[in-house]
mmCIF file of C-alpha atoms in Angstrom:
data_model
loop_
_atom_site.group_PDB
_atom_site.id
_atom_site.type_symbol
_atom_site.label_atom_id
_atom_site.label_comp_id
_atom_site.label_asym_id
_atom_site.label_seq_id
_atom_site.Cartn_x
_atom_site.Cartn_y
_atom_site.Cartn_z
ATOM 1 C CA MET A 27 -12.674 3.896 -7.711
ATOM 2 C CA SER A 28 -12.051 8.250 -8.436
ATOM 3 C CA GLU A 29 -11.011 8.766 -10.928
ATOM 4 C CA LEU A 30 -7.859 10.699 -11.225
ATOM 5 C CA LEU A 31 -6.718 10.895 -15.290
ATOM 6 C CA ARG A 32 -8.788 11.913 -18.454
ATOM 7 C CA VAL A 33 -7.722 12.057 -22.057
ATOM 8 C CA GLU A 34 -10.313 13.248 -24.470
ATOM 9 C CA ASN A 35 -9.982 13.406 -28.193
ATOM 10 C CA LEU A 36 -6.402 13.864 -27.402
ATOM 11 C CA VAL A 37 -4.182 14.810 -31.441
ATOM 12 C CA LYS A 38 -1.074 14.597 -31.962
ATOM 13 C CA HIS A 39 0.346 15.509 -35.574
ATOM 14 C CA PHE A 40 4.010 16.144 -36.241
ATOM 15 C CA ALA A 41 5.089 18.094 -39.687
ATOM 16 C CA VAL A 42 6.897 16.651 -42.769
ATOM 17 C CA ASP A 43 8.877 18.684 -43.584
ATOM 18 C CA GLN A 44 11.190 16.559 -44.642
ATOM 19 C CA GLY A 45 12.606 13.513 -46.436
ATOM 20 C CA VAL A 46 13.540 11.424 -49.832
ATOM 21 C CA VAL A 47 9.807 11.957 -50.648
ATOM 22 C CA ALA A 48 8.814 15.429 -52.392
ATOM 23 C CA SER A 49 4.908 14.150 -52.340
ATOM 24 C CA HIS A 50 4.604 14.395 -47.740
ATOM 25 C CA LEU A 51 6.374 17.365 -47.546
ATOM 26 C CA GLY A 52 3.880 19.929 -46.433
ATOM 27 C CA LYS A 53 1.559 17.183 -44.776
ATOM 28 C CA LYS A 54 2.030 15.369 -41.155
ATOM 29 C CA VAL A 55 2.004 12.730 -39.287
ATOM 30 C CA HIS A 56 -0.965 11.719 -37.579
ATOM 31 C CA ALA A 57 0.884 9.802 -35.191
ATOM 32 C CA VAL A 58 -1.725 10.634 -32.352
ATOM 33 C CA ASP A 59 -5.980 10.674 -33.497
ATOM 34 C CA GLY A 60 -8.370 11.153 -31.016
ATOM 35 C CA VAL A 61 -8.200 9.185 -28.365
ATOM 36 C CA SER A 62 -10.265 9.318 -25.383
ATOM 37 C CA PHE A 63 -9.796 6.965 -22.600
ATOM 38 C CA SER A 64 -9.507 7.920 -18.525
ATOM 39 C CA VAL A 65 -7.309 6.170 -15.628
ATOM 40 C CA ASN A 66 -9.096 5.789 -11.893
ATOM 41 C CA LYS A 67 -6.359 5.939 -8.670
ATOM 42 C CA GLY A 68 -4.676 2.930 -7.569
ATOM 43 C CA GLU A 69 -5.543 1.438 -11.711
ATOM 44 C CA THR A 70 -3.235 -0.030 -14.444
ATOM 45 C CA LEU A 71 -4.308 0.800 -18.081
ATOM 46 C CA GLY A 72 -2.336 -1.453 -20.335
ATOM 47 C CA LEU A 73 -1.681 0.364 -24.250
ATOM 48 C CA VAL A 74 -1.504 -1.847 -26.495
ATOM 49 C CA GLY A 75 -0.259 -1.840 -30.185
ATOM 50 C CA GLU A 76 1.922 -2.532 -32.962
ATOM 51 C CA SER A 77 5.099 -0.401 -33.330
ATOM 52 C CA GLY A 78 4.228 3.716 -35.304
ATOM 53 C CA CYS A 79 0.839 3.215 -33.407
ATOM 54 C CA GLY A 80 1.166 6.019 -30.999
ATOM 55 C CA LYS A 81 0.667 4.692 -27.921
ATOM 56 C CA SER A 82 4.166 6.282 -27.176
ATOM 57 C CA THR A 83 3.274 9.313 -28.045
ATOM 58 C CA THR A 84 0.287 9.275 -26.109
ATOM 59 C CA GLY A 85 2.346 9.211 -22.875
ATOM 60 C CA ARG A 86 4.393 11.876 -23.180
ATOM 61 C CA CYS A 87 2.090 13.843 -24.446
ATOM 62 C CA ILE A 88 0.267 13.554 -21.081
ATOM 63 C CA ILE A 89 2.648 14.464 -19.332
ATOM 64 C CA ARG A 90 2.942 17.196 -21.973
ATOM 65 C CA LEU A 91 7.181 16.225 -22.868
ATOM 66 C CA LEU A 92 5.110 16.662 -26.488
ATOM 67 C CA GLU A 93 2.623 19.073 -26.765
ATOM 68 C CA PRO A 94 -0.497 17.810 -27.984
ATOM 69 C CA SER A 95 -1.726 19.140 -31.013
ATOM 70 C CA ALA A 96 -5.333 18.788 -30.171
ATOM 71 C CA GLY A 97 -8.149 17.135 -27.029
ATOM 72 C CA SER A 98 -7.650 17.716 -23.192
ATOM 73 C CA ILE A 99 -6.003 15.986 -20.424
ATOM 74 C CA THR A 100 -7.410 15.966 -17.329
ATOM 75 C CA PHE A 101 -4.979 15.483 -14.160
ATOM 76 C CA ASP A 102 -7.545 14.880 -10.448
ATOM 77 C CA GLY A 103 -9.603 17.480 -11.972
ATOM 78 C CA THR A 104 -6.123 19.843 -13.083
ATOM 79 C CA ASP A 105 -6.576 20.897 -16.933
ATOM 80 C CA VAL A 106 -2.602 19.678 -17.625
ATOM 81 C CA ARG A 107 -2.661 21.249 -21.032
ATOM 82 C CA SER A 108 -2.924 24.790 -19.069
ATOM 83 C CA LEU A 109 -1.008 23.867 -17.223
ATOM 84 C CA ARG A 110 2.566 26.677 -17.275
ATOM 85 C CA GLY A 111 5.223 28.138 -15.324
ATOM 86 C CA LYS A 112 5.271 26.189 -11.713
ATOM 87 C CA ALA A 113 1.792 24.999 -11.941
ATOM 88 C CA LEU A 114 3.034 22.838 -14.857
ATOM 89 C CA GLN A 115 6.376 21.803 -11.860
ATOM 90 C CA SER A 116 3.826 21.180 -9.949
ATOM 91 C CA PHE A 117 1.672 18.486 -11.754
ATOM 92 C CA ARG A 118 5.030 17.312 -13.518
ATOM 93 C CA ARG A 119 5.759 15.981 -9.364
ATOM 94 C CA ASP A 120 2.770 14.223 -10.014
ATOM 95 C CA VAL A 121 3.056 12.513 -13.174
ATOM 96 C CA GLN A 122 6.511 10.520 -13.722
ATOM 97 C CA PHE A 123 7.421 8.910 -15.810
ATOM 98 C CA ILE A 124 9.775 5.509 -16.795
ATOM 99 C CA PHE A 125 11.762 5.166 -20.047
ATOM 100 C CA GLN A 126 12.943 2.596 -22.484
ATOM 101 C CA ASP A 127 15.739 2.447 -22.877
ATOM 102 C CA PRO A 128 17.304 1.690 -19.704
ATOM 103 C CA TYR A 129 20.672 2.335 -21.066
ATOM 104 C CA ALA A 130 19.982 5.750 -23.531
ATOM 105 C CA SER A 131 18.262 6.963 -20.514
ATOM 106 C CA LEU A 132 21.039 7.077 -17.861
ATOM 107 C CA ASN A 133 24.081 9.559 -17.587
ATOM 108 C CA PRO A 134 26.811 8.007 -18.157
ATOM 109 C CA ARG A 135 28.716 10.668 -16.706
ATOM 110 C CA MET A 136 26.661 10.855 -13.400
ATOM 111 C CA THR A 137 26.225 8.311 -11.304
ATOM 112 C CA ILE A 138 22.930 6.768 -10.145
ATOM 113 C CA GLY A 139 23.471 8.374 -6.380
ATOM 114 C CA GLU A 140 22.838 11.512 -9.184
ATOM 115 C CA ILE A 141 20.323 10.108 -11.096
ATOM 116 C CA VAL A 142 17.846 8.759 -8.871
ATOM 117 C CA SER A 143 18.625 12.396 -6.291
ATOM 118 C CA GLU A 144 17.957 15.078 -10.515
ATOM 119 C CA PRO A 145 14.637 15.293 -9.850
ATOM 120 C CA MET A 146 14.527 16.599 -6.940
ATOM 121 C CA VAL A 147 17.716 19.384 -6.510
ATOM 122 C CA VAL A 148 15.530 19.728 -10.280
ATOM 123 C CA HIS A 149 12.358 20.816 -7.706
ATOM 124 C CA ARG A 150 14.189 22.295 -4.723
ATOM 125 C CA ILE A 151 14.131 19.471 -3.028
ATOM 126 C CA GLY A 152 16.260 18.803 0.220
ATOM 127 C CA THR A 153 19.695 19.190 1.534
ATOM 128 C CA PRO A 154 22.686 17.118 -0.939
ATOM 129 C CA ALA A 155 22.574 15.778 3.110
ATOM 130 C CA THR A 156 18.837 14.286 3.008
ATOM 131 C CA ARG A 157 18.703 13.517 -1.302
ATOM 132 C CA ARG A 158 21.634 11.135 0.413
ATOM 133 C CA THR A 159 20.016 9.685 2.098
ATOM 134 C CA ARG A 160 16.877 8.698 0.113
ATOM 135 C CA ALA A 161 18.591 8.635 -3.109
ATOM 136 C CA LYS A 162 19.780 5.320 -0.476
ATOM 137 C CA GLU A 163 16.314 4.410 0.404
ATOM 138 C CA LEU A 164 14.782 3.951 -2.830
ATOM 139 C CA LEU A 165 17.535 1.948 -4.144
ATOM 140 C CA ASP A 166 16.421 -0.147 -1.525
ATOM 141 C CA VAL A 167 13.436 -0.233 -2.543
ATOM 142 C CA VAL A 168 14.019 -0.819 -6.336
ATOM 143 C CA GLY A 169 16.401 -4.606 -4.621
ATOM 144 C CA LEU A 170 19.132 -2.975 -5.140
ATOM 145 C CA ASN A 171 22.801 -2.476 -2.628
ATOM 146 C CA PRO A 172 22.391 0.935 -1.163
ATOM 147 C CA GLU A 173 26.293 0.573 -0.416
ATOM 148 C CA HIS A 174 26.656 1.274 -4.952
ATOM 149 C CA ILE A 175 25.799 4.758 -4.874
ATOM 150 C CA ASN A 176 28.588 6.401 -6.595
ATOM 151 C CA ARG A 177 29.035 3.636 -8.897
ATOM 152 C CA TYR A 178 28.523 4.850 -13.106
ATOM 153 C CA PRO A 179 25.693 3.490 -14.760
ATOM 154 C CA HIS A 180 27.783 1.298 -17.475
ATOM 155 C CA GLU A 181 28.833 -1.161 -14.384
ATOM 156 C CA PHE A 182 25.559 -1.830 -14.414
ATOM 157 C CA SER A 183 22.774 -5.130 -16.223
ATOM 158 C CA GLY A 184 20.614 -3.520 -18.340
ATOM 159 C CA GLY A 185 17.967 -5.093 -15.030
ATOM 160 C CA GLN A 186 19.465 -3.078 -13.239
ATOM 161 C CA ARG A 187 19.531 0.185 -14.972
ATOM 162 C CA GLN A 188 16.236 0.415 -14.886
ATOM 163 C CA ARG A 189 15.579 -0.512 -11.434
ATOM 164 C CA ILE A 190 17.490 2.800 -11.145
ATOM 165 C CA GLY A 191 15.192 4.612 -13.753
ATOM 166 C CA ILE A 192 12.034 3.227 -11.649
ATOM 167 C CA ALA A 193 14.120 4.759 -8.833
ATOM 168 C CA ARG A 194 14.712 7.650 -9.569
ATOM 169 C CA ALA A 195 10.673 7.959 -10.828
ATOM 170 C CA LEU A 196 9.806 7.635 -7.768
ATOM 171 C CA ALA A 197 12.017 9.506 -6.254
ATOM 172 C CA LEU A 198 9.440 12.789 -6.188
ATOM 173 C CA ASN A 199 5.755 10.496 -4.963
ATOM 174 C CA PRO A 200 4.588 10.898 -8.098
ATOM 175 C CA ARG A 201 0.986 9.743 -7.924
ATOM 176 C CA LEU A 202 0.937 8.480 -11.837
ATOM 177 C CA LEU A 203 3.277 6.430 -13.473
ATOM 178 C CA ILE A 204 3.707 6.143 -16.919
ATOM 179 C CA CYS A 205 5.608 3.591 -18.588
ATOM 180 C CA ASP A 206 6.669 3.619 -21.647
ATOM 181 C CA GLU A 207 7.180 -0.152 -22.281
ATOM 182 C CA PRO A 208 9.465 -0.386 -19.661
ATOM 183 C CA VAL A 209 10.678 -4.282 -19.621
ATOM 184 C CA SER A 210 11.052 -4.284 -24.506
ATOM 185 C CA ALA A 211 14.261 -4.503 -24.073
ATOM 186 C CA LEU A 212 14.840 -6.185 -21.071
ATOM 187 C CA ASP A 213 15.878 -10.333 -21.288
ATOM 188 C CA VAL A 214 12.109 -13.017 -20.452
ATOM 189 C CA SER A 215 13.190 -13.623 -16.830
ATOM 190 C CA ILE A 216 14.112 -10.270 -15.948
ATOM 191 C CA GLN A 217 10.978 -8.769 -16.914
ATOM 192 C CA ALA A 218 9.256 -10.216 -14.951
ATOM 193 C CA GLN A 219 11.355 -9.605 -12.001
ATOM 194 C CA VAL A 220 10.598 -5.166 -12.516
ATOM 195 C CA ILE A 221 6.623 -6.511 -13.767
ATOM 196 C CA ASN A 222 6.708 -8.458 -10.076
ATOM 197 C CA LEU A 223 8.721 -4.896 -8.675
ATOM 198 C CA LEU A 224 6.537 -3.025 -10.450
ATOM 199 C CA ASP A 225 2.938 -4.466 -8.672
ATOM 200 C CA GLU A 226 4.709 -4.381 -5.267
ATOM 201 C CA LEU A 227 5.111 -0.753 -5.820
ATOM 202 C CA GLN A 228 1.646 -0.079 -6.985
ATOM 203 C CA ASP A 229 0.463 -1.620 -3.749
ATOM 204 C CA ARG A 230 3.017 -0.399 -1.359
ATOM 205 C CA PHE A 231 2.619 3.844 -2.784
ATOM 206 C CA GLU A 232 -0.951 3.608 -4.132
ATOM 207 C CA LEU A 233 0.569 4.449 -7.357
ATOM 208 C CA THR A 234 -1.645 4.255 -10.823
ATOM 209 C CA TYR A 235 0.252 3.363 -13.622
ATOM 210 C CA VAL A 236 -0.686 3.684 -18.370
ATOM 211 C CA PHE A 237 1.692 1.559 -18.596
ATOM 212 C CA ILE A 238 2.468 1.381 -22.893
ATOM 213 C CA ALA A 239 3.689 -2.264 -24.393
ATOM 214 C CA HIS A 240 3.283 -3.932 -27.605
ATOM 215 C CA ASP A 241 3.169 -7.009 -25.447
ATOM 216 C CA LEU A 242 0.602 -8.944 -24.907
ATOM 217 C CA SER A 243 1.752 -11.527 -22.586
ATOM 218 C CA VAL A 244 3.656 -8.169 -19.799
ATOM 219 C CA VAL A 245 0.588 -5.997 -20.036
ATOM 220 C CA ARG A 246 -1.803 -9.414 -19.375
ATOM 221 C CA HIS A 247 0.291 -9.475 -15.848
ATOM 222 C CA ILE A 248 -0.209 -6.129 -14.098
ATOM 223 C CA SER A 249 -3.362 -4.356 -16.008
ATOM 224 C CA ASP A 250 -6.648 -4.066 -14.980
ATOM 225 C CA ARG A 251 -8.261 -2.684 -18.226
ATOM 226 C CA VAL A 252 -6.460 -2.771 -22.087
ATOM 227 C CA ALA A 253 -6.907 -0.413 -24.426
ATOM 228 C CA VAL A 254 -5.790 -1.555 -27.721
ATOM 229 C CA MET A 255 -4.469 1.760 -30.077
ATOM 230 C CA TYR A 256 -4.734 1.049 -33.981
ATOM 231 C CA LEU A 257 -2.739 3.350 -36.633
ATOM 232 C CA GLY A 258 -3.649 6.159 -34.228
ATOM 233 C CA LYS A 259 -6.728 5.769 -32.362
ATOM 234 C CA ILE A 260 -7.557 3.558 -29.692
ATOM 235 C CA VAL A 261 -9.943 -0.048 -31.911
ATOM 236 C CA GLU A 262 -10.638 -1.171 -28.211
ATOM 237 C CA VAL A 263 -11.393 -0.884 -24.288
ATOM 238 C CA GLY A 264 -12.347 -3.583 -22.120
ATOM 239 C CA GLY A 265 -11.356 -4.916 -18.042
ATOM 240 C CA TRP A 266 -8.521 -7.725 -19.296
ATOM 241 C CA LEU A 267 -10.415 -10.090 -18.545
ATOM 242 C CA GLY A 268 -13.497 -9.511 -20.283
ATOM 243 C CA LEU A 269 -11.383 -8.753 -23.630
ATOM 244 C CA TYR A 270 -7.931 -11.575 -23.383
ATOM 245 C CA ASP A 271 -11.096 -14.140 -23.829
ATOM 246 C CA GLN A 272 -13.781 -12.342 -26.067
ATOM 247 C CA PRO A 273 -12.114 -10.636 -28.176
ATOM 248 C CA HIS A 274 -15.165 -8.378 -30.045
ATOM 249 C CA HIS A 275 -12.318 -5.876 -32.456
ATOM 250 C CA PRO A 276 -10.754 -7.994 -35.920
ATOM 251 C CA TYR A 277 -7.675 -6.094 -34.542
ATOM 252 C CA THR A 278 -7.224 -7.294 -30.713
ATOM 253 C CA GLN A 279 -8.530 -11.319 -32.003
ATOM 254 C CA SER A 280 -5.563 -10.860 -34.769
ATOM 255 C CA LEU A 281 -2.921 -10.416 -31.650
ATOM 256 C CA LEU A 282 -4.155 -12.182 -29.267
ATOM 257 C CA SER A 283 -4.465 -15.125 -31.871
ATOM 258 C CA ALA A 284 -1.010 -14.812 -32.266
ATOM 259 C CA VAL A 285 0.367 -14.489 -28.637
ATOM 260 C CA PRO A 286 1.830 -18.405 -28.363
ATOM 261 C CA VAL A 287 0.952 -21.168 -25.436
ATOM 262 C CA PRO A 288 3.102 -23.399 -23.610
ATOM 263 C CA ASP A 289 1.414 -26.521 -25.139
ATOM 264 C CA PRO A 290 1.285 -27.483 -27.819
ATOM 265 C CA ASP A 291 -1.559 -29.308 -28.205
ATOM 266 C CA LYS A 292 -3.796 -26.217 -27.428
ATOM 267 C CA GLN A 293 -1.150 -24.176 -29.514
ATOM 268 C CA ARG A 294 -1.952 -26.489 -32.417
ATOM 269 C CA SER A 295 -6.026 -26.136 -31.962
ATOM 270 C CA ARG A 296 -5.834 -22.509 -31.891
ATOM 271 C CA GLU A 297 -7.079 -20.084 -34.627
ATOM 272 C CA ARG A 298 -4.601 -18.091 -35.990
ATOM 273 C CA ILE A 299 -5.729 -15.029 -38.402
ATOM 274 C CA ILE A 300 -3.195 -13.717 -40.006
ATOM 275 C CA LEU A 301 -3.921 -10.684 -41.286
ATOM 276 C CA GLU A 302 -2.743 -9.591 -44.942
ATOM 277 C CA GLY A 303 -0.918 -6.683 -46.687
ATOM 278 C CA ASP A 304 1.080 -3.799 -44.419
ATOM 279 C CA VAL A 305 0.476 -1.307 -41.810
ATOM 280 C CA PRO A 306 -0.904 2.266 -43.907
ATOM 281 C CA SER A 307 1.018 5.277 -43.489
ATOM 282 C CA PRO A 308 0.105 7.261 -41.254
ATOM 283 C CA ILE A 309 1.243 10.310 -43.161
ATOM 284 C CA ASP A 310 -1.928 9.242 -45.234
ATOM 285 C CA PRO A 311 -3.824 6.695 -42.908
ATOM 286 C CA PRO A 312 -7.333 4.791 -44.908
ATOM 287 C CA THR A 313 -10.634 6.997 -44.495
ATOM 288 C CA GLY A 314 -12.937 4.621 -42.709
ATOM 289 C CA CYS A 315 -12.042 2.808 -40.399
ATOM 290 C CA ARG A 316 -7.996 2.760 -41.081
ATOM 291 C CA PHE A 317 -8.191 -0.974 -40.426
ATOM 292 C CA HIS A 318 -10.489 -1.774 -42.828
ATOM 293 C CA THR A 319 -7.398 -2.050 -45.963
ATOM 294 C CA ARG A 320 -6.424 -5.081 -44.031
ATOM 295 C CA CYS A 321 -9.781 -6.834 -42.420
ATOM 296 C CA PRO A 322 -10.692 -10.031 -42.752
ATOM 297 C CA ILE A 323 -14.919 -9.088 -42.486
ATOM 298 C CA ALA A 324 -14.497 -5.080 -43.792
ATOM 299 C CA GLN A 325 -17.351 -4.382 -46.047
ATOM 300 C CA ASP A 326 -18.691 -0.798 -48.393
ATOM 301 C CA ILE A 327 -19.002 1.061 -44.831
ATOM 302 C CA CYS A 328 -16.205 0.263 -43.417
ATOM 303 C CA THR A 329 -14.527 2.415 -45.571
ATOM 304 C CA ALA A 330 -16.888 4.853 -45.474
ATOM 305 C CA THR A 331 -17.743 5.412 -42.441
ATOM 306 C CA GLU A 332 -15.959 5.694 -39.183
ATOM 307 C CA PRO A 333 -16.865 3.665 -36.634
ATOM 308 C CA GLU A 334 -16.651 5.320 -32.849
ATOM 309 C CA LEU A 335 -15.858 3.584 -29.335
ATOM 310 C CA ARG A 336 -19.285 1.845 -28.589
ATOM 311 C CA GLU A 337 -20.085 -0.687 -25.038
ATOM 312 C CA VAL A 338 -20.368 -4.352 -26.424
ATOM 313 C CA ALA A 339 -20.884 -5.812 -23.254
ATOM 314 C CA ASP A 340 -20.133 -4.056 -19.368
ATOM 315 C CA GLY A 341 -17.452 -2.095 -19.613
ATOM 316 C CA HIS A 342 -15.656 -3.266 -22.997
ATOM 317 C CA GLU A 343 -16.121 -0.849 -25.857
ATOM 318 C CA ALA A 344 -14.735 -1.225 -30.248
ATOM 319 C CA ALA A 345 -14.896 0.558 -32.742
ATOM 320 C CA CYS A 346 -16.250 -1.942 -34.973
ATOM 321 C CA HIS A 347 -19.698 -1.778 -36.952
ATOM 322 C CA PHE A 348 -19.296 -5.538 -37.370
ATOM 323 C CA ALA A 349 -18.311 -6.395 -33.474
ATOM 324 C CA LYS A 350 -18.892 -9.499 -32.350
ATOM 325 C CA PRO A 351 -17.211 -11.567 -30.267
ATOM 326 C CA PHE A 352 -14.368 -14.008 -30.883
ATOM 327 C CA PRO A 353 -13.085 -16.862 -28.289
ATOM 328 C CA ILE A 354 -10.547 -17.872 -27.588
ATOM 329 C CA THR A 355 -10.417 -21.073 -27.944
ATOM 330 C CA ALA A 356 -7.077 -21.828 -24.970
ATOM 331 C CA GLU A 357 -6.461 -19.475 -22.264
ATOM 332 C CA ALA A 358 -3.352 -17.715 -23.167
ATOM 333 C CA PRO A 359 -0.172 -17.273 -20.488
ATOM 334 C CA ALA A 360 -0.613 -15.222 -17.374
ATOM 335 C CA ALA A 361 3.086 -15.192 -16.825
ATOM 336 C CA VAL A 362 5.043 -12.737 -18.885
ATOM 337 C CA ALA A 363 6.303 -14.483 -22.285
ATOM 338 C CA GLY A 364 9.223 -13.503 -24.630
ATOM 339 C CA GLU A 365 9.206 -9.946 -27.421
ATOM 340 C CA GLY A 366 7.365 -11.226 -30.617
ATOM 341 C CA ALA A 367 4.550 -11.258 -28.328
ATOM 342 C CA VAL A 368 2.172 -9.946 -30.519
ATOM 343 C CA ALA A 369 1.639 -9.919 -34.398
ATOM 344 C CA GLY A 370 3.150 -8.029 -37.786
#
């Protein structure tokens, strides 16, 4: 497979110019601090981590909803950060975003036909009649009744609203979808339906996904490769099977040990890794390895020297001075699990 997206040393800092803690004023929030990864055509890269680790900020920087502070983003050979005007607008036809909250991401004053048609209006594609026809086709594709095109968002459930958001993202025939926790606000049974829909759409339209989530079971179900983020950095990345069966980074090991297993006997036999302490502030991140303040195997070198991602197995990288395989003794469920599968 050929490479579609490459992100190298992506940085996004936010200035602290207000707040109740005076000592923080003038400092920066290190939301994303040197993230690098690539995504091949037709592939799904899962981006997983605790809330606040920078995964959503990474997704928004890729599509330039947020301007990166530093680093490079290359989409199909094009430098995304250099794009302006019509060139940037053309790029955004190829890369679309599915938002986390299906309630806040839809304009309550617009019908779903207008919502799904809006990207075509912005990019001046088609006539009002052809846009309406296209909107009906897309509603049918995502499993909604095209005859409901004149209804408003409040008349639909959360799962149906997310399907409307997916239809809107497909309106311009994109090549890459950035899915920002698209199922985290949904019930467990609805999560499975939406994940299965995304799988079907990927095969049907030859889509590429960057799938952002904090639920490891969901990520496992849909991803070809998985990147684990902690406090603005990627600490481990690899194929989902190798990463889930033999994680090398202590943080990944802790996350996977928290994934529940439906068999009570297997659940009791699994080793649970409990992390102590809280996630450090991204305003004053720790020196060296950012995980060393909570790491059960940290040594002096971890405080002084930041580890770089290095290959620990075929196609598997980890950023740890003492990375070693840690076999998960009981298989985590491949089906979609509910919220709370990630520690922290």
